[in-house]
């Protein structure tokens, strides 16, 4: 689930002339808000700068969309807030061509960028594609630093600020089986050596 912001932008199709390139830009200014996605929360910070380049290609309308904004996300290791500059470029093709209904049809790269229209409106609302571009721009994880040591899984201390003794006190439970096996092997080897020494001592006494 994620929160949608009011980011409507109406493109007047009468201004997009055949064999011409139409350029426009705007800056959305809204209160900062939280977006829930990738199983985590992002604080979307405004302004969000948005620009488009639109042109007709045969009967299709091609749209190049660029956007830039800031987002705050918790570090994946220590949970401190990380402020990121986000920018992206996305391409869409608005078309009246119907999508393929074949069940085994594999979408081409061009088809994946298509927005299928029933008719051409006077003004085209770009909000769905703008919001999709924002979501696609969000990183799945972020780090405050490549060398972030994160939090201790036992006491919760931030290991970037202070160390703890949990690592030396705790034994990884996945190593317990190996530890027991090594102990049993050691006992077996000691038993063999002890048994071998007693035989040698007996032979030595008999020889005397």
mmCIF file with all atom_site columns, C-alpha atoms in Angstrom:
data_model
loop_
_atom_site.group_PDB
_atom_site.id
_atom_site.type_symbol
_atom_site.label_atom_id
_atom_site.label_alt_id
_atom_site.label_comp_id
_atom_site.label_asym_id
_atom_site.label_entity_id
_atom_site.label_seq_id
_atom_site.pdbx_PDB_ins_code
_atom_site.Cartn_x
_atom_site.Cartn_y
_atom_site.Cartn_z
_atom_site.occupancy
_atom_site.B_iso_or_equiv
_atom_site.pdbx_formal_charge
_atom_site.auth_seq_id
_atom_site.auth_comp_id
_atom_site.auth_asym_id
_atom_site.auth_atom_id
_atom_site.pdbx_PDB_model_num
ATOM 1   C CA . UNK A 1 1   ? 0.000  0.000   0.000   1.00 0.00 ? 1   UNK A CA 1
ATOM 2   C CA . UNK A 1 2   ? 1.186  3.519   -0.680  1.00 0.00 ? 2   UNK A CA 1
ATOM 3   C CA . UNK A 1 3   ? -0.214 7.005   -0.425  1.00 0.00 ? 3   UNK A CA 1
ATOM 4   C CA . UNK A 1 4   ? -0.949 8.841   -3.657  1.00 0.00 ? 4   UNK A CA 1
ATOM 5   C CA . UNK A 1 5   ? -0.296 12.547  -3.815  1.00 0.00 ? 5   UNK A CA 1
ATOM 6   C CA . UNK A 1 6   ? -2.312 14.980  -5.885  1.00 0.00 ? 6   UNK A CA 1
ATOM 7   C CA . UNK A 1 7   ? 0.103  15.311  -8.808  1.00 0.00 ? 7   UNK A CA 1
ATOM 8   C CA . UNK A 1 8   ? -2.160 15.990  -11.761 1.00 0.00 ? 8   UNK A CA 1
ATOM 9   C CA . UNK A 1 9   ? -0.668 17.483  -14.903 1.00 0.00 ? 9   UNK A CA 1
ATOM 10  C CA . UNK A 1 10  ? -2.907 18.074  -17.917 1.00 0.00 ? 10  UNK A CA 1
ATOM 11  C CA . UNK A 1 11  ? -1.226 17.948  -21.312 1.00 0.00 ? 11  UNK A CA 1
ATOM 12  C CA . UNK A 1 12  ? -3.252 19.812  -23.930 1.00 0.00 ? 12  UNK A CA 1
ATOM 13  C CA . UNK A 1 13  ? -2.994 17.580  -26.988 1.00 0.00 ? 13  UNK A CA 1
ATOM 14  C CA . UNK A 1 14  ? -3.955 20.459  -29.275 1.00 0.00 ? 14  UNK A CA 1
ATOM 15  C CA . UNK A 1 15  ? -0.608 22.046  -28.404 1.00 0.00 ? 15  UNK A CA 1
ATOM 16  C CA . UNK A 1 16  ? 1.337  18.961  -29.502 1.00 0.00 ? 16  UNK A CA 1
ATOM 17  C CA . UNK A 1 17  ? 1.589  19.570  -33.242 1.00 0.00 ? 17  UNK A CA 1
ATOM 18  C CA . UNK A 1 18  ? 2.448  16.962  -35.830 1.00 0.00 ? 18  UNK A CA 1
ATOM 19  C CA . UNK A 1 19  ? 6.146  16.867  -36.749 1.00 0.00 ? 19  UNK A CA 1
ATOM 20  C CA . UNK A 1 20  ? 6.959  19.156  -33.801 1.00 0.00 ? 20  UNK A CA 1
ATOM 21  C CA . UNK A 1 21  ? 8.394  18.496  -30.362 1.00 0.00 ? 21  UNK A CA 1
ATOM 22  C CA . UNK A 1 22  ? 6.509  19.866  -27.400 1.00 0.00 ? 22  UNK A CA 1
ATOM 23  C CA . UNK A 1 23  ? 8.460  20.650  -24.211 1.00 0.00 ? 23  UNK A CA 1
ATOM 24  C CA . UNK A 1 24  ? 7.110  21.647  -20.823 1.00 0.00 ? 24  UNK A CA 1
ATOM 25  C CA . UNK A 1 25  ? 8.124  21.596  -17.173 1.00 0.00 ? 25  UNK A CA 1
ATOM 26  C CA . UNK A 1 26  ? 6.685  22.319  -13.766 1.00 0.00 ? 26  UNK A CA 1
ATOM 27  C CA . UNK A 1 27  ? 7.546  22.056  -10.092 1.00 0.00 ? 27  UNK A CA 1
ATOM 28  C CA . UNK A 1 28  ? 5.088  20.402  -7.710  1.00 0.00 ? 28  UNK A CA 1
ATOM 29  C CA . UNK A 1 29  ? 5.058  21.882  -4.217  1.00 0.00 ? 29  UNK A CA 1
ATOM 30  C CA . UNK A 1 30  ? 3.215  19.859  -1.606  1.00 0.00 ? 30  UNK A CA 1
ATOM 31  C CA . UNK A 1 31  ? 3.656  19.086  2.105   1.00 0.00 ? 31  UNK A CA 1
ATOM 32  C CA . UNK A 1 32  ? 6.109  16.219  2.627   1.00 0.00 ? 32  UNK A CA 1
ATOM 33  C CA . UNK A 1 33  ? 4.396  12.865  2.968   1.00 0.00 ? 33  UNK A CA 1
ATOM 34  C CA . UNK A 1 34  ? 5.082  9.190   3.589   1.00 0.00 ? 34  UNK A CA 1
ATOM 35  C CA . UNK A 1 35  ? 4.995  6.576   0.838   1.00 0.00 ? 35  UNK A CA 1
ATOM 36  C CA . UNK A 1 36  ? 4.736  2.907   1.872   1.00 0.00 ? 36  UNK A CA 1
ATOM 37  C CA . UNK A 1 37  ? 6.434  0.710   -0.688  1.00 0.00 ? 37  UNK A CA 1
ATOM 38  C CA . UNK A 1 38  ? 8.954  -2.168  -0.904  1.00 0.00 ? 38  UNK A CA 1
ATOM 39  C CA . UNK A 1 39  ? 7.766  -3.048  2.625   1.00 0.00 ? 39  UNK A CA 1
ATOM 40  C CA . UNK A 1 40  ? 9.164  0.154   4.098   1.00 0.00 ? 40  UNK A CA 1
ATOM 41  C CA . UNK A 1 41  ? 8.389  3.840   4.484   1.00 0.00 ? 41  UNK A CA 1
ATOM 42  C CA . UNK A 1 42  ? 9.795  6.686   2.381   1.00 0.00 ? 42  UNK A CA 1
ATOM 43  C CA . UNK A 1 43  ? 9.396  10.341  3.247   1.00 0.00 ? 43  UNK A CA 1
ATOM 44  C CA . UNK A 1 44  ? 8.794  12.058  -0.085  1.00 0.00 ? 44  UNK A CA 1
ATOM 45  C CA . UNK A 1 45  ? 10.117 15.615  0.148   1.00 0.00 ? 45  UNK A CA 1
ATOM 46  C CA . UNK A 1 46  ? 8.961  18.393  -2.126  1.00 0.00 ? 46  UNK A CA 1
ATOM 47  C CA . UNK A 1 47  ? 9.416  20.239  -4.427  1.00 0.00 ? 47  UNK A CA 1
ATOM 48  C CA . UNK A 1 48  ? 9.298  17.637  -7.168  1.00 0.00 ? 48  UNK A CA 1
ATOM 49  C CA . UNK A 1 49  ? 10.588 18.896  -10.502 1.00 0.00 ? 49  UNK A CA 1
ATOM 50  C CA . UNK A 1 50  ? 8.950  17.454  -13.594 1.00 0.00 ? 50  UNK A CA 1
ATOM 51  C CA . UNK A 1 51  ? 9.594  17.913  -17.314 1.00 0.00 ? 51  UNK A CA 1
ATOM 52  C CA . UNK A 1 52  ? 8.229  16.332  -20.461 1.00 0.00 ? 52  UNK A CA 1
ATOM 53  C CA . UNK A 1 53  ? 9.045  16.047  -24.133 1.00 0.00 ? 53  UNK A CA 1
ATOM 54  C CA . UNK A 1 54  ? 6.076  14.964  -26.276 1.00 0.00 ? 54  UNK A CA 1
ATOM 55  C CA . UNK A 1 55  ? 5.796  14.258  -29.996 1.00 0.00 ? 55  UNK A CA 1
ATOM 56  C CA . UNK A 1 56  ? 3.712  12.255  -32.431 1.00 0.00 ? 56  UNK A CA 1
ATOM 57  C CA . UNK A 1 57  ? 5.159  9.133   -34.056 1.00 0.00 ? 57  UNK A CA 1
ATOM 58  C CA . UNK A 1 58  ? 2.712  8.016   -36.733 1.00 0.00 ? 58  UNK A CA 1
ATOM 59  C CA . UNK A 1 59  ? -0.539 7.644   -34.768 1.00 0.00 ? 59  UNK A CA 1
ATOM 60  C CA . UNK A 1 60  ? 1.094  7.226   -31.353 1.00 0.00 ? 60  UNK A CA 1
ATOM 61  C CA . UNK A 1 61  ? 2.014  9.915   -28.858 1.00 0.00 ? 61  UNK A CA 1
ATOM 62  C CA . UNK A 1 62  ? 5.475  9.421   -27.394 1.00 0.00 ? 62  UNK A CA 1
ATOM 63  C CA . UNK A 1 63  ? 6.325  11.021  -24.091 1.00 0.00 ? 63  UNK A CA 1
ATOM 64  C CA . UNK A 1 64  ? 9.742  11.335  -22.438 1.00 0.00 ? 64  UNK A CA 1
ATOM 65  C CA . UNK A 1 65  ? 9.288  12.125  -18.767 1.00 0.00 ? 65  UNK A CA 1
ATOM 66  C CA . UNK A 1 66  ? 11.987 13.318  -16.398 1.00 0.00 ? 66  UNK A CA 1
ATOM 67  C CA . UNK A 1 67  ? 11.664 13.957  -12.686 1.00 0.00 ? 67  UNK A CA 1
ATOM 68  C CA . UNK A 1 68  ? 13.828 14.795  -9.695  1.00 0.00 ? 68  UNK A CA 1
ATOM 69  C CA . UNK A 1 69  ? 13.043 14.990  -5.987  1.00 0.00 ? 69  UNK A CA 1
ATOM 70  C CA . UNK A 1 70  ? 14.389 14.094  -2.553  1.00 0.00 ? 70  UNK A CA 1
ATOM 71  C CA . UNK A 1 71  ? 13.378 11.174  -0.381  1.00 0.00 ? 71  UNK A CA 1
ATOM 72  C CA . UNK A 1 72  ? 14.274 10.176  3.174   1.00 0.00 ? 72  UNK A CA 1
ATOM 73  C CA . UNK A 1 73  ? 14.585 6.499   4.062   1.00 0.00 ? 73  UNK A CA 1
ATOM 74  C CA . UNK A 1 74  ? 15.949 4.573   7.043   1.00 0.00 ? 74  UNK A CA 1
ATOM 75  C CA . UNK A 1 75  ? 19.429 3.085   6.626   1.00 0.00 ? 75  UNK A CA 1
ATOM 76  C CA . UNK A 1 76  ? 19.101 -0.658  6.047   1.00 0.00 ? 76  UNK A CA 1
ATOM 77  C CA . UNK A 1 77  ? 21.749 -1.362  8.714   1.00 0.00 ? 77  UNK A CA 1
ATOM 78  C CA . UNK A 1 78  ? 21.563 1.247   11.493  1.00 0.00 ? 78  UNK A CA 1
ATOM 79  C CA . UNK A 1 79  ? 18.087 2.717   10.809  1.00 0.00 ? 79  UNK A CA 1
ATOM 80  C CA . UNK A 1 80  ? 19.314 6.317   10.796  1.00 0.00 ? 80  UNK A CA 1
ATOM 81  C CA . UNK A 1 81  ? 17.505 8.568   8.276   1.00 0.00 ? 81  UNK A CA 1
ATOM 82  C CA . UNK A 1 82  ? 19.239 8.906   4.905   1.00 0.00 ? 82  UNK A CA 1
ATOM 83  C CA . UNK A 1 83  ? 18.391 11.770  2.554   1.00 0.00 ? 83  UNK A CA 1
ATOM 84  C CA . UNK A 1 84  ? 18.709 10.827  -1.130  1.00 0.00 ? 84  UNK A CA 1
ATOM 85  C CA . UNK A 1 85  ? 18.543 12.844  -4.333  1.00 0.00 ? 85  UNK A CA 1
ATOM 86  C CA . UNK A 1 86  ? 16.390 10.938  -6.798  1.00 0.00 ? 86  UNK A CA 1
ATOM 87  C CA . UNK A 1 87  ? 16.212 11.503  -10.535 1.00 0.00 ? 87  UNK A CA 1
ATOM 88  C CA . UNK A 1 88  ? 14.904 9.401   -13.371 1.00 0.00 ? 88  UNK A CA 1
ATOM 89  C CA . UNK A 1 89  ? 13.953 9.384   -17.028 1.00 0.00 ? 89  UNK A CA 1
ATOM 90  C CA . UNK A 1 90  ? 10.999 7.338   -18.260 1.00 0.00 ? 90  UNK A CA 1
ATOM 91  C CA . UNK A 1 91  ? 9.383  6.816   -21.634 1.00 0.00 ? 91  UNK A CA 1
ATOM 92  C CA . UNK A 1 92  ? 5.751  6.163   -22.429 1.00 0.00 ? 92  UNK A CA 1
ATOM 93  C CA . UNK A 1 93  ? 3.826  5.511   -25.628 1.00 0.00 ? 93  UNK A CA 1
ATOM 94  C CA . UNK A 1 94  ? 0.163  6.498   -25.676 1.00 0.00 ? 94  UNK A CA 1
ATOM 95  C CA . UNK A 1 95  ? -1.642 4.562   -28.353 1.00 0.00 ? 95  UNK A CA 1
ATOM 96  C CA . UNK A 1 96  ? -5.093 3.624   -29.633 1.00 0.00 ? 96  UNK A CA 1
ATOM 97  C CA . UNK A 1 97  ? -3.788 0.214   -30.639 1.00 0.00 ? 97  UNK A CA 1
ATOM 98  C CA . UNK A 1 98  ? -5.418 -2.527  -28.531 1.00 0.00 ? 98  UNK A CA 1
ATOM 99  C CA . UNK A 1 99  ? -3.182 -4.738  -26.391 1.00 0.00 ? 99  UNK A CA 1
ATOM 100 C CA . UNK A 1 100 ? -2.527 -8.321  -27.403 1.00 0.00 ? 100 UNK A CA 1
ATOM 101 C CA . UNK A 1 101 ? -4.957 -10.771 -25.797 1.00 0.00 ? 101 UNK A CA 1
ATOM 102 C CA . UNK A 1 102 ? -2.955 -13.905 -26.603 1.00 0.00 ? 102 UNK A CA 1
ATOM 103 C CA . UNK A 1 103 ? -2.304 -15.799 -23.335 1.00 0.00 ? 103 UNK A CA 1
ATOM 104 C CA . UNK A 1 104 ? 1.313  -16.713 -24.168 1.00 0.00 ? 104 UNK A CA 1
ATOM 105 C CA . UNK A 1 105 ? 2.228  -13.378 -25.706 1.00 0.00 ? 105 UNK A CA 1
ATOM 106 C CA . UNK A 1 106 ? 5.571  -12.047 -24.459 1.00 0.00 ? 106 UNK A CA 1
ATOM 107 C CA . UNK A 1 107 ? 5.567  -8.258  -24.136 1.00 0.00 ? 107 UNK A CA 1
ATOM 108 C CA . UNK A 1 108 ? 8.334  -6.431  -25.952 1.00 0.00 ? 108 UNK A CA 1
ATOM 109 C CA . UNK A 1 109 ? 10.163 -3.507  -24.338 1.00 0.00 ? 109 UNK A CA 1
ATOM 110 C CA . UNK A 1 110 ? 8.066  -1.113  -26.405 1.00 0.00 ? 110 UNK A CA 1
ATOM 111 C CA . UNK A 1 111 ? 4.806  -2.795  -25.369 1.00 0.00 ? 111 UNK A CA 1
ATOM 112 C CA . UNK A 1 112 ? 5.730  -2.546  -21.700 1.00 0.00 ? 112 UNK A CA 1
ATOM 113 C CA . UNK A 1 113 ? 5.891  1.239   -22.044 1.00 0.00 ? 113 UNK A CA 1
ATOM 114 C CA . UNK A 1 114 ? 2.525  1.519   -23.812 1.00 0.00 ? 114 UNK A CA 1
ATOM 115 C CA . UNK A 1 115 ? -0.506 3.235   -22.344 1.00 0.00 ? 115 UNK A CA 1
ATOM 116 C CA . UNK A 1 116 ? -3.567 2.014   -24.229 1.00 0.00 ? 116 UNK A CA 1
ATOM 117 C CA . UNK A 1 117 ? -6.228 4.640   -24.881 1.00 0.00 ? 117 UNK A CA 1
ATOM 118 C CA . UNK A 1 118 ? -9.845 4.201   -25.971 1.00 0.00 ? 118 UNK A CA 1
ATOM 119 C CA . UNK A 1 119 ? -9.846 7.660   -27.596 1.00 0.00 ? 119 UNK A CA 1
ATOM 120 C CA . UNK A 1 120 ? -7.809 10.854  -27.668 1.00 0.00 ? 120 UNK A CA 1
ATOM 121 C CA . UNK A 1 121 ? -9.061 13.369  -25.090 1.00 0.00 ? 121 UNK A CA 1
ATOM 122 C CA . UNK A 1 122 ? -8.572 17.093  -25.428 1.00 0.00 ? 122 UNK A CA 1
ATOM 123 C CA . UNK A 1 123 ? -6.288 17.054  -22.385 1.00 0.00 ? 123 UNK A CA 1
ATOM 124 C CA . UNK A 1 124 ? -4.297 14.059  -21.212 1.00 0.00 ? 124 UNK A CA 1
ATOM 125 C CA . UNK A 1 125 ? -3.798 13.660  -17.454 1.00 0.00 ? 125 UNK A CA 1
ATOM 126 C CA . UNK A 1 126 ? -0.246 12.430  -16.875 1.00 0.00 ? 126 UNK A CA 1
ATOM 127 C CA . UNK A 1 127 ? -0.769 11.755  -13.137 1.00 0.00 ? 127 UNK A CA 1
ATOM 128 C CA . UNK A 1 128 ? -0.815 7.909   -13.402 1.00 0.00 ? 128 UNK A CA 1
ATOM 129 C CA . UNK A 1 129 ? 2.450  7.773   -15.341 1.00 0.00 ? 129 UNK A CA 1
ATOM 130 C CA . UNK A 1 130 ? 4.056  10.445  -13.159 1.00 0.00 ? 130 UNK A CA 1
ATOM 131 C CA . UNK A 1 131 ? 3.188  8.486   -10.022 1.00 0.00 ? 131 UNK A CA 1
ATOM 132 C CA . UNK A 1 132 ? 4.402  5.242   -11.599 1.00 0.00 ? 132 UNK A CA 1
ATOM 133 C CA . UNK A 1 133 ? 7.717  6.942   -12.422 1.00 0.00 ? 133 UNK A CA 1
ATOM 134 C CA . UNK A 1 134 ? 8.085  8.111   -8.827  1.00 0.00 ? 134 UNK A CA 1
ATOM 135 C CA . UNK A 1 135 ? 7.507  4.590   -7.492  1.00 0.00 ? 135 UNK A CA 1
ATOM 136 C CA . UNK A 1 136 ? 9.963  3.083   -9.988  1.00 0.00 ? 136 UNK A CA 1
ATOM 137 C CA . UNK A 1 137 ? 12.587 5.617   -8.870  1.00 0.00 ? 137 UNK A CA 1
ATOM 138 C CA . UNK A 1 138 ? 12.484 4.606   -5.200  1.00 0.00 ? 138 UNK A CA 1
ATOM 139 C CA . UNK A 1 139 ? 15.492 2.500   -4.114  1.00 0.00 ? 139 UNK A CA 1
ATOM 140 C CA . UNK A 1 140 ? 14.799 -0.836  -2.452  1.00 0.00 ? 140 UNK A CA 1
ATOM 141 C CA . UNK A 1 141 ? 17.482 -0.173  0.214   1.00 0.00 ? 141 UNK A CA 1
ATOM 142 C CA . UNK A 1 142 ? 19.767 2.682   1.259   1.00 0.00 ? 142 UNK A CA 1
ATOM 143 C CA . UNK A 1 143 ? 22.869 2.933   3.443   1.00 0.00 ? 143 UNK A CA 1
ATOM 144 C CA . UNK A 1 144 ? 24.029 5.957   5.424   1.00 0.00 ? 144 UNK A CA 1
ATOM 145 C CA . UNK A 1 145 ? 27.573 4.891   4.523   1.00 0.00 ? 145 UNK A CA 1
ATOM 146 C CA . UNK A 1 146 ? 29.115 1.973   2.599   1.00 0.00 ? 146 UNK A CA 1
ATOM 147 C CA . UNK A 1 147 ? 31.018 1.150   5.801   1.00 0.00 ? 147 UNK A CA 1
ATOM 148 C CA . UNK A 1 148 ? 27.991 1.294   8.107   1.00 0.00 ? 148 UNK A CA 1
ATOM 149 C CA . UNK A 1 149 ? 28.385 -1.380  10.811  1.00 0.00 ? 149 UNK A CA 1
ATOM 150 C CA . UNK A 1 150 ? 24.697 -1.413  11.684  1.00 0.00 ? 150 UNK A CA 1
ATOM 151 C CA . UNK A 1 151 ? 23.093 -2.370  14.992  1.00 0.00 ? 151 UNK A CA 1
ATOM 152 C CA . UNK A 1 152 ? 24.145 -5.205  17.287  1.00 0.00 ? 152 UNK A CA 1
ATOM 153 C CA . UNK A 1 153 ? 21.483 -7.917  16.875  1.00 0.00 ? 153 UNK A CA 1
ATOM 154 C CA . UNK A 1 154 ? 21.694 -8.739  20.606  1.00 0.00 ? 154 UNK A CA 1
ATOM 155 C CA . UNK A 1 155 ? 21.865 -5.446  22.536  1.00 0.00 ? 155 UNK A CA 1
ATOM 156 C CA . UNK A 1 156 ? 20.777 -3.053  19.762  1.00 0.00 ? 156 UNK A CA 1
ATOM 157 C CA . UNK A 1 157 ? 23.730 -0.688  20.114  1.00 0.00 ? 157 UNK A CA 1
ATOM 158 C CA . UNK A 1 158 ? 24.764 1.376   17.119  1.00 0.00 ? 158 UNK A CA 1
ATOM 159 C CA . UNK A 1 159 ? 28.147 -0.149  16.275  1.00 0.00 ? 159 UNK A CA 1
ATOM 160 C CA . UNK A 1 160 ? 29.121 3.001   14.384  1.00 0.00 ? 160 UNK A CA 1
ATOM 161 C CA . UNK A 1 161 ? 29.161 4.904   17.682  1.00 0.00 ? 161 UNK A CA 1
ATOM 162 C CA . UNK A 1 162 ? 30.258 2.290   20.221  1.00 0.00 ? 162 UNK A CA 1
ATOM 163 C CA . UNK A 1 163 ? 31.358 -1.326  20.344  1.00 0.00 ? 163 UNK A CA 1
ATOM 164 C CA . UNK A 1 164 ? 29.919 -4.096  22.492  1.00 0.00 ? 164 UNK A CA 1
ATOM 165 C CA . UNK A 1 165 ? 31.035 -7.477  23.826  1.00 0.00 ? 165 UNK A CA 1
ATOM 166 C CA . UNK A 1 166 ? 28.052 -9.451  22.526  1.00 0.00 ? 166 UNK A CA 1
ATOM 167 C CA . UNK A 1 167 ? 30.017 -11.024 19.681  1.00 0.00 ? 167 UNK A CA 1
ATOM 168 C CA . UNK A 1 168 ? 32.546 -12.619 22.046  1.00 0.00 ? 168 UNK A CA 1
ATOM 169 C CA . UNK A 1 169 ? 29.857 -13.753 24.516  1.00 0.00 ? 169 UNK A CA 1
ATOM 170 C CA . UNK A 1 170 ? 27.379 -15.215 22.074  1.00 0.00 ? 170 UNK A CA 1
ATOM 171 C CA . UNK A 1 171 ? 27.923 -18.359 20.025  1.00 0.00 ? 171 UNK A CA 1
ATOM 172 C CA . UNK A 1 172 ? 26.258 -18.612 16.656  1.00 0.00 ? 172 UNK A CA 1
ATOM 173 C CA . UNK A 1 173 ? 23.624 -21.354 17.121  1.00 0.00 ? 173 UNK A CA 1
ATOM 174 C CA . UNK A 1 174 ? 24.361 -22.573 13.586  1.00 0.00 ? 174 UNK A CA 1
ATOM 175 C CA . UNK A 1 175 ? 27.835 -23.571 14.813  1.00 0.00 ? 175 UNK A CA 1
ATOM 176 C CA . UNK A 1 176 ? 26.631 -25.577 17.828  1.00 0.00 ? 176 UNK A CA 1
ATOM 177 C CA . UNK A 1 177 ? 26.321 -28.817 15.831  1.00 0.00 ? 177 UNK A CA 1
ATOM 178 C CA . UNK A 1 178 ? 29.827 -28.370 14.436  1.00 0.00 ? 178 UNK A CA 1
ATOM 179 C CA . UNK A 1 179 ? 31.144 -27.581 17.909  1.00 0.00 ? 179 UNK A CA 1
ATOM 180 C CA . UNK A 1 180 ? 29.637 -30.783 19.363  1.00 0.00 ? 180 UNK A CA 1
ATOM 181 C CA . UNK A 1 181 ? 30.924 -32.873 16.454  1.00 0.00 ? 181 UNK A CA 1
ATOM 182 C CA . UNK A 1 182 ? 34.456 -31.523 16.944  1.00 0.00 ? 182 UNK A CA 1
ATOM 183 C CA . UNK A 1 183 ? 34.245 -32.245 20.690  1.00 0.00 ? 183 UNK A CA 1
ATOM 184 C CA . UNK A 1 184 ? 33.155 -35.852 20.041  1.00 0.00 ? 184 UNK A CA 1
ATOM 185 C CA . UNK A 1 185 ? 35.936 -36.271 17.479  1.00 0.00 ? 185 UNK A CA 1
ATOM 186 C CA . UNK A 1 186 ? 38.456 -34.933 19.985  1.00 0.00 ? 186 UNK A CA 1
ATOM 187 C CA . UNK A 1 187 ? 37.274 -37.352 22.688  1.00 0.00 ? 187 UNK A CA 1
ATOM 188 C CA . UNK A 1 188 ? 37.524 -40.238 20.228  1.00 0.00 ? 188 UNK A CA 1
ATOM 189 C CA . UNK A 1 189 ? 41.076 -39.319 19.204  1.00 0.00 ? 189 UNK A CA 1
ATOM 190 C CA . UNK A 1 190 ? 42.159 -38.968 22.834  1.00 0.00 ? 190 UNK A CA 1
ATOM 191 C CA . UNK A 1 191 ? 40.679 -42.403 23.591  1.00 0.00 ? 191 UNK A CA 1
ATOM 192 C CA . UNK A 1 192 ? 42.615 -43.985 20.747  1.00 0.00 ? 192 UNK A CA 1
ATOM 193 C CA . UNK A 1 193 ? 45.898 -42.420 21.840  1.00 0.00 ? 193 UNK A CA 1
ATOM 194 C CA . UNK A 1 194 ? 45.348 -43.441 25.455  1.00 0.00 ? 194 UNK A CA 1
ATOM 195 C CA . UNK A 1 195 ? 44.558 -47.017 24.425  1.00 0.00 ? 195 UNK A CA 1
ATOM 196 C CA . UNK A 1 196 ? 47.654 -47.166 22.222  1.00 0.00 ? 196 UNK A CA 1
ATOM 197 C CA . UNK A 1 197 ? 49.958 -45.952 25.012  1.00 0.00 ? 197 UNK A CA 1
ATOM 198 C CA . UNK A 1 198 ? 48.702 -48.573 27.475  1.00 0.00 ? 198 UNK A CA 1
ATOM 199 C CA . UNK A 1 199 ? 49.509 -51.375 25.055  1.00 0.00 ? 199 UNK A CA 1
ATOM 200 C CA . UNK A 1 200 ? 53.045 -50.126 24.507  1.00 0.00 ? 200 UNK A CA 1
ATOM 201 C CA . UNK A 1 201 ? 53.668 -49.872 28.243  1.00 0.00 ? 201 UNK A CA 1
ATOM 202 C CA . UNK A 1 202 ? 52.483 -53.447 28.757  1.00 0.00 ? 202 UNK A CA 1
ATOM 203 C CA . UNK A 1 203 ? 54.808 -54.816 26.070  1.00 0.00 ? 203 UNK A CA 1
ATOM 204 C CA . UNK A 1 204 ? 57.679 -52.874 27.557  1.00 0.00 ? 204 UNK A CA 1
ATOM 205 C CA . UNK A 1 205 ? 57.146 -54.353 31.008  1.00 0.00 ? 205 UNK A CA 1
ATOM 206 C CA . UNK A 1 206 ? 56.867 -57.892 29.559  1.00 0.00 ? 206 UNK A CA 1
ATOM 207 C CA . UNK A 1 207 ? 60.152 -57.488 27.702  1.00 0.00 ? 207 UNK A CA 1
ATOM 208 C CA . UNK A 1 208 ? 61.958 -56.665 30.912  1.00 0.00 ? 208 UNK A CA 1
#
